[in-house]
Rosetta silent file (secondary structure, phi, psi, omega in degrees, C-alpha in Angstrom):
SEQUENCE: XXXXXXXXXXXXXXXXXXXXXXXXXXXXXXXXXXXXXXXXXXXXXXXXXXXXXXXXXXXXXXXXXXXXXXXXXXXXXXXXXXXXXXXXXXXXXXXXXXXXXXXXXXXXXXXXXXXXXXXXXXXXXXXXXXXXXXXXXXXXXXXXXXXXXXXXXXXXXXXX
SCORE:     score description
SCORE:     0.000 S_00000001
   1 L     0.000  137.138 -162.244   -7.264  -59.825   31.115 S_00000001
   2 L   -66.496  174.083 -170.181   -3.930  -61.262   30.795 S_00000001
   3 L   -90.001  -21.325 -157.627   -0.860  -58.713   32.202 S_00000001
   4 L   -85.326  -42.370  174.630    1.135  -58.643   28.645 S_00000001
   5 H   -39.868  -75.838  160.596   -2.806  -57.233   27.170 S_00000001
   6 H   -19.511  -27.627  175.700   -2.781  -54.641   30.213 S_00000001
   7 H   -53.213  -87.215  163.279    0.299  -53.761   29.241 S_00000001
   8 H   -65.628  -19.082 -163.964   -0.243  -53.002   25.832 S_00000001
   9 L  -111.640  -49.276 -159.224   -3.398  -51.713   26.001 S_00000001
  10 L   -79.857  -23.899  137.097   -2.380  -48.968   29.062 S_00000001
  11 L   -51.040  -35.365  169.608   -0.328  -46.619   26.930 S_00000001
  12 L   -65.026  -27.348  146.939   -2.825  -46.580   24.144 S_00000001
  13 L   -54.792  -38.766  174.985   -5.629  -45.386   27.070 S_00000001
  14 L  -113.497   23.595  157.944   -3.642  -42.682   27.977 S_00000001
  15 H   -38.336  -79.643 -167.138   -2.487  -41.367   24.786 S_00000001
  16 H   -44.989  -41.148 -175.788   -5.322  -38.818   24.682 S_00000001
  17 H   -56.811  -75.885  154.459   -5.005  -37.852   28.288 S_00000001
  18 H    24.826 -109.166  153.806   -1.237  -36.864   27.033 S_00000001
  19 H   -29.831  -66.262  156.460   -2.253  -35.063   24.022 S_00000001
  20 H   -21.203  -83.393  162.134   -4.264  -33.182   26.334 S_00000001
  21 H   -33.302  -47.792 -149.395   -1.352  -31.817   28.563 S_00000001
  22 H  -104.744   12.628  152.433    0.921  -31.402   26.132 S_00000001
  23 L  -128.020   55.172 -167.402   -1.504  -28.742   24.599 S_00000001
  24 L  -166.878   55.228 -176.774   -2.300  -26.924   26.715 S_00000001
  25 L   -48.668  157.738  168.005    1.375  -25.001   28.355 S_00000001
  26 L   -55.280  -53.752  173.004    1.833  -23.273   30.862 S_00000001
  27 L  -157.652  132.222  176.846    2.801  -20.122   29.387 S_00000001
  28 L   -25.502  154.415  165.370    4.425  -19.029   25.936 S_00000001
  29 L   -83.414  162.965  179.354    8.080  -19.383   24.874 S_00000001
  30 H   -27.110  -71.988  172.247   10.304  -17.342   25.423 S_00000001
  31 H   -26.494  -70.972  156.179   10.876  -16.304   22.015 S_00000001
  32 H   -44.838  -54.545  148.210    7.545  -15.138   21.595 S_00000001
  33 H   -49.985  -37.126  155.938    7.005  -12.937   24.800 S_00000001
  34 H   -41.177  -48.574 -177.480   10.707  -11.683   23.564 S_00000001
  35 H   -82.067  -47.358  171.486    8.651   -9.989   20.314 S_00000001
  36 H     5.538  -89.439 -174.547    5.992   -9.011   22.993 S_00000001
  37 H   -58.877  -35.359 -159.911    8.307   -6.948   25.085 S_00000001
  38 H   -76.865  -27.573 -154.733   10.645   -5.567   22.076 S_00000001
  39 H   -90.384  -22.641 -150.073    6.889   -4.312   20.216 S_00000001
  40 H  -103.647  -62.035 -132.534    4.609   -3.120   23.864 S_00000001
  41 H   -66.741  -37.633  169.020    7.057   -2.327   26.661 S_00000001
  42 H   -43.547  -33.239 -169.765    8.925    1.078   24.088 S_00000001
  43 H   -72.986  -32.101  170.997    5.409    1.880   23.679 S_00000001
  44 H   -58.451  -73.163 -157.688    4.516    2.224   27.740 S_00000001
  45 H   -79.215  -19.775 -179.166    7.113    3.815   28.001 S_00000001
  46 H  -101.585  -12.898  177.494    8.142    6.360   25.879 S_00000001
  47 H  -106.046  -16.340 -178.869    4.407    7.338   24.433 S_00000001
  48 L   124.429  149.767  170.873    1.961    6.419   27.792 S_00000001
  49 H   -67.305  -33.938 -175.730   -0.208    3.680   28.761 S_00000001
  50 H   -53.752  -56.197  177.991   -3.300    5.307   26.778 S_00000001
  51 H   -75.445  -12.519  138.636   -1.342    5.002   23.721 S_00000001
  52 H   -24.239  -57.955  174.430   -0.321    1.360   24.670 S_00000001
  53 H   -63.260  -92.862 -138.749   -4.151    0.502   24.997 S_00000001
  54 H   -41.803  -39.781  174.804   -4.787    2.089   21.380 S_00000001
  55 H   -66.080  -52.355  178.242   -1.728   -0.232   19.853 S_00000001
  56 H   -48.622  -54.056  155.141   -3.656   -3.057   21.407 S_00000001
  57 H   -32.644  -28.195 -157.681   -6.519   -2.335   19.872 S_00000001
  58 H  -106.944  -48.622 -164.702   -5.104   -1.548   16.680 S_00000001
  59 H   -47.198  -40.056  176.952   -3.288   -4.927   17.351 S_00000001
  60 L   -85.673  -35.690  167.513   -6.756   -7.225   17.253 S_00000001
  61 L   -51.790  -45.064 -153.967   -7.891   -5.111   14.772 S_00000001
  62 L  -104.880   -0.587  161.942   -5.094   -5.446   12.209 S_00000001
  63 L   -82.985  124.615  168.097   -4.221   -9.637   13.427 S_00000001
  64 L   -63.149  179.346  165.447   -6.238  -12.642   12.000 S_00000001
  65 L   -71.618   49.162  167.796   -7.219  -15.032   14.498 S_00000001
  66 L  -119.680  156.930 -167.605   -4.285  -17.596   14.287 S_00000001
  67 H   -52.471  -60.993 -173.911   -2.744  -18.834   17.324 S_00000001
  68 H   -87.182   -4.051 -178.069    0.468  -17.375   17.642 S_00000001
  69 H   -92.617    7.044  171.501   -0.097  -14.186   15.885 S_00000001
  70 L  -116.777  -11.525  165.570   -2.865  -13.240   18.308 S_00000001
  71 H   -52.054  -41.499  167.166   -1.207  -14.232   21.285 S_00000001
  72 H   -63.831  -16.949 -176.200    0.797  -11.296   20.766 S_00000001
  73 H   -92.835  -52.576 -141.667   -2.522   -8.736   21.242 S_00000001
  74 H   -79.236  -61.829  160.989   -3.853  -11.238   24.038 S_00000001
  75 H   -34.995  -62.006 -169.710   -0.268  -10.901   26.221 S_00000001
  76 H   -74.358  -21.548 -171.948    0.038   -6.676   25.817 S_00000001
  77 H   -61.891  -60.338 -153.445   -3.946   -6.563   26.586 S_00000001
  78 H   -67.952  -27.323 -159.571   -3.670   -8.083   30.160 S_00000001
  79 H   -80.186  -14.695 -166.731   -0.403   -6.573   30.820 S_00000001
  80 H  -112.151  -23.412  164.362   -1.534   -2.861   29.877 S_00000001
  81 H   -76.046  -24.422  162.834   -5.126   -3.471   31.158 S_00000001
  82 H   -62.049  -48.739  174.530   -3.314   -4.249   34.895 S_00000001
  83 H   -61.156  -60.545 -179.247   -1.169   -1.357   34.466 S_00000001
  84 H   -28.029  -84.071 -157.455   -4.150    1.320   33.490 S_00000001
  85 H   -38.300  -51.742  172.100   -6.146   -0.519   36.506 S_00000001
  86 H   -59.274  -52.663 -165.033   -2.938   -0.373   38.861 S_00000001
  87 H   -66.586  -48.097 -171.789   -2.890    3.297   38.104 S_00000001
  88 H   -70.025  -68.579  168.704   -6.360    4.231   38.449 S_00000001
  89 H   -19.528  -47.654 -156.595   -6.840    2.067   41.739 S_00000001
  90 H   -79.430  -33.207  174.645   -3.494    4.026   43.007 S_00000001
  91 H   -63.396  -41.741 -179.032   -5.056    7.459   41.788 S_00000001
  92 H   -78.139  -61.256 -173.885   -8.146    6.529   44.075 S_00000001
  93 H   -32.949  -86.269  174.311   -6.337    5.695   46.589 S_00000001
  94 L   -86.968   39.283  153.762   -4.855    8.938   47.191 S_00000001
  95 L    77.995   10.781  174.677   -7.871   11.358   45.790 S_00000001
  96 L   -98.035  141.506 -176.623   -6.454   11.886   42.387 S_00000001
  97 L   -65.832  156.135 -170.279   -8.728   11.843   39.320 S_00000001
  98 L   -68.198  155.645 -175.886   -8.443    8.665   37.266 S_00000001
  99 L  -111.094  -29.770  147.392   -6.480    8.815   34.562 S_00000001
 100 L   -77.874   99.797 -172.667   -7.712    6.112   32.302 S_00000001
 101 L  -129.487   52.898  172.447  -11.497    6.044   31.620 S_00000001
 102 L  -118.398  134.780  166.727  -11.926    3.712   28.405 S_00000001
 103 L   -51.827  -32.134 -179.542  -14.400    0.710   28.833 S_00000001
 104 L   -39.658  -76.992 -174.830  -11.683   -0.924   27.304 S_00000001
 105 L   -69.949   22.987  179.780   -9.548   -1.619   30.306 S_00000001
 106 L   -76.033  127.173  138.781  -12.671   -2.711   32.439 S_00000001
 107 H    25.164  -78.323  139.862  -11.834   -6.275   33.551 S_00000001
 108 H    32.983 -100.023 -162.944  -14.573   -7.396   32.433 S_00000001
 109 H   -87.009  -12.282  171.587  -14.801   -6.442   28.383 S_00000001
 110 H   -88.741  -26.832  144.172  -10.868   -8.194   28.763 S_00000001
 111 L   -87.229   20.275  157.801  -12.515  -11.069   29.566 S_00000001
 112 L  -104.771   -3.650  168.471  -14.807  -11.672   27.287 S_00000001
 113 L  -102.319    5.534  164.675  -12.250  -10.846   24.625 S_00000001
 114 L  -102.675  -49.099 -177.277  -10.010  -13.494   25.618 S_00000001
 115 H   -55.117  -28.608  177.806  -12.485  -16.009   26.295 S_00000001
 116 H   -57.794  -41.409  171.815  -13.884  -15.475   22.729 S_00000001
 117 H   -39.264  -65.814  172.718  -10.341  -16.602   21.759 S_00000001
 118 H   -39.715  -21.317 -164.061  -10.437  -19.366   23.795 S_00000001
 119 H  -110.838  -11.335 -154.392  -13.514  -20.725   22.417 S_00000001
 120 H  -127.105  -27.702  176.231  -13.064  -20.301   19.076 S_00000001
 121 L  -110.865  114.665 -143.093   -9.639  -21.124   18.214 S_00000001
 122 L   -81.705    1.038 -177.072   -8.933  -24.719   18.299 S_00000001
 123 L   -86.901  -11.547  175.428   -5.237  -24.670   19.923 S_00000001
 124 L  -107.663   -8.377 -166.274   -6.973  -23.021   23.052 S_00000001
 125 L   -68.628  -19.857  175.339  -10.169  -25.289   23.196 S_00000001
 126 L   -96.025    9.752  170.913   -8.687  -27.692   26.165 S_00000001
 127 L   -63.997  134.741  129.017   -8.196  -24.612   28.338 S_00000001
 128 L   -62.697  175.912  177.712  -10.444  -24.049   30.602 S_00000001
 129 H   -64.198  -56.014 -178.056  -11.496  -20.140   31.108 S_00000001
 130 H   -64.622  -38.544 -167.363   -9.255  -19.533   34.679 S_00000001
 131 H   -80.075  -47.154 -179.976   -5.994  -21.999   33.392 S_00000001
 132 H   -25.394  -64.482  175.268   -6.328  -19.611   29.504 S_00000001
 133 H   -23.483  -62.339 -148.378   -6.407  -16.723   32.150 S_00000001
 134 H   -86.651  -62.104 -178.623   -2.971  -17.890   34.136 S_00000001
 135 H   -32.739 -104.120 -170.778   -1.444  -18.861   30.469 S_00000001
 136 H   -27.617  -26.296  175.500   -1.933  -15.577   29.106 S_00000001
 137 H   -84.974  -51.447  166.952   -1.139  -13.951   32.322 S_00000001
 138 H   -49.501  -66.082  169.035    2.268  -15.865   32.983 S_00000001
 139 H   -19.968  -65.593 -170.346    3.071  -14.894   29.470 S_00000001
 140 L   -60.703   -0.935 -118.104    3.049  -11.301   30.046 S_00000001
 141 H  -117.763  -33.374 -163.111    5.339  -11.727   33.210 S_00000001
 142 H  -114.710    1.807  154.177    8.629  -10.294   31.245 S_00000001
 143 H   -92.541  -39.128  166.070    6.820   -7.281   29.322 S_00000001
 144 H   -45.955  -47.360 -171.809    5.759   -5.869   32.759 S_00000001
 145 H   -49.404  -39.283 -171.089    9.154   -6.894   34.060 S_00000001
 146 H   -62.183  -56.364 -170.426   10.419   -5.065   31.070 S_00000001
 147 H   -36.495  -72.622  175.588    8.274   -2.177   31.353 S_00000001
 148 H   -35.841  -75.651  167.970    9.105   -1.816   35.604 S_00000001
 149 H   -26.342  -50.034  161.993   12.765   -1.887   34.611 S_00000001
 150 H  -104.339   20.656  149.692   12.730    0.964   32.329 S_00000001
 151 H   -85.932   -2.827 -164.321   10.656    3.255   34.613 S_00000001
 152 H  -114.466  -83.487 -165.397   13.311    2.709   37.168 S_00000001
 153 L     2.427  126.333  164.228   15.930    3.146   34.698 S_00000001
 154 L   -89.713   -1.285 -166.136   17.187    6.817   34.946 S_00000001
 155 L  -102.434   -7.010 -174.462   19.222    7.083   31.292 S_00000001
 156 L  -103.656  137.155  178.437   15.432    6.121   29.822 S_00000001
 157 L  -112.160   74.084 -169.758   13.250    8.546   29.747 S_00000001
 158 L   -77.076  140.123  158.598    9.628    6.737   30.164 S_00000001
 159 L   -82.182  176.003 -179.591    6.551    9.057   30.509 S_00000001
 160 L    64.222    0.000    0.000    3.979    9.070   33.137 S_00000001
């Protein structure tokens, strides 16, 4: 095959591969994780992680299935199912009863409610299950930041 064919032909071969990549980000934008954090991280803190879990819940309940409006459920889930999990681990640790004991934050039952996303919703279909995982997990990276930040804060007055 001639070089000028090869050529011509070698962009058109890797279109798809492309297309691929360029759907399938690292993590949300900014913008988005911005409504995250303004709607979750008030909620850690000034009512408690339990009621945190309940808005998530309430969140997938009361969101259709479209891509960016569930992304918003999918982001506060992991970040408030780590926190519970960080707590209860840290309660065991030093001999204190757990404080969070809904199936809800078992590991687990959060991954099989993201992977249903994933499977089902065609803007998530070139994910595999572990890079969906890391998406959805980077995402969350500034409502925990947010969160940490206004338990340290002293002028805020976060429970637990």
């Amino acid at each position: 095959m001639p070089i000028k064919k090869i050529l011509v032909i070698l962009p058109i071969l890797s279109l798809p591969l492309t297309a691929i990549a360029q759907n399938t980000p690292e993590k949300l934008p900014g913008n988005i994780t911005n409504t995250i954090t303004d709607k979750f991280a008030p909620v850690v803190c000034r009512e408690g992680l339990k009621r945190a879990i309940e808005e998530v819940q309430k969140c997938y309940k009361n969101t259709p299935a479209k891509y960016l409006q569930i992304e918003q459920c999918m982001v506060a889930d992991i970040a408030i199912t780590v926190l519970a999990n960080i707590d209860n681990e840290t309660r065991k640790k030093y001999d204190l009863p757990i404080k969070y004991t809904t199936p809800y934050i078992d590991l687990n039952q959060y991954d099989e409610r993201i992977d249903k996303y994933r499977k089902t919703i065609p803007e998530y279909q070139n994910y595999d299950q572990q890079d969906f995982l890391k998406y959805i997990g980077k995402s969350s990276d500034s409502l925990l930041k947010k969160i940490i930040l206004m338990k340290k804060d002293k002028t805020i007055n976060c429970v637990e």
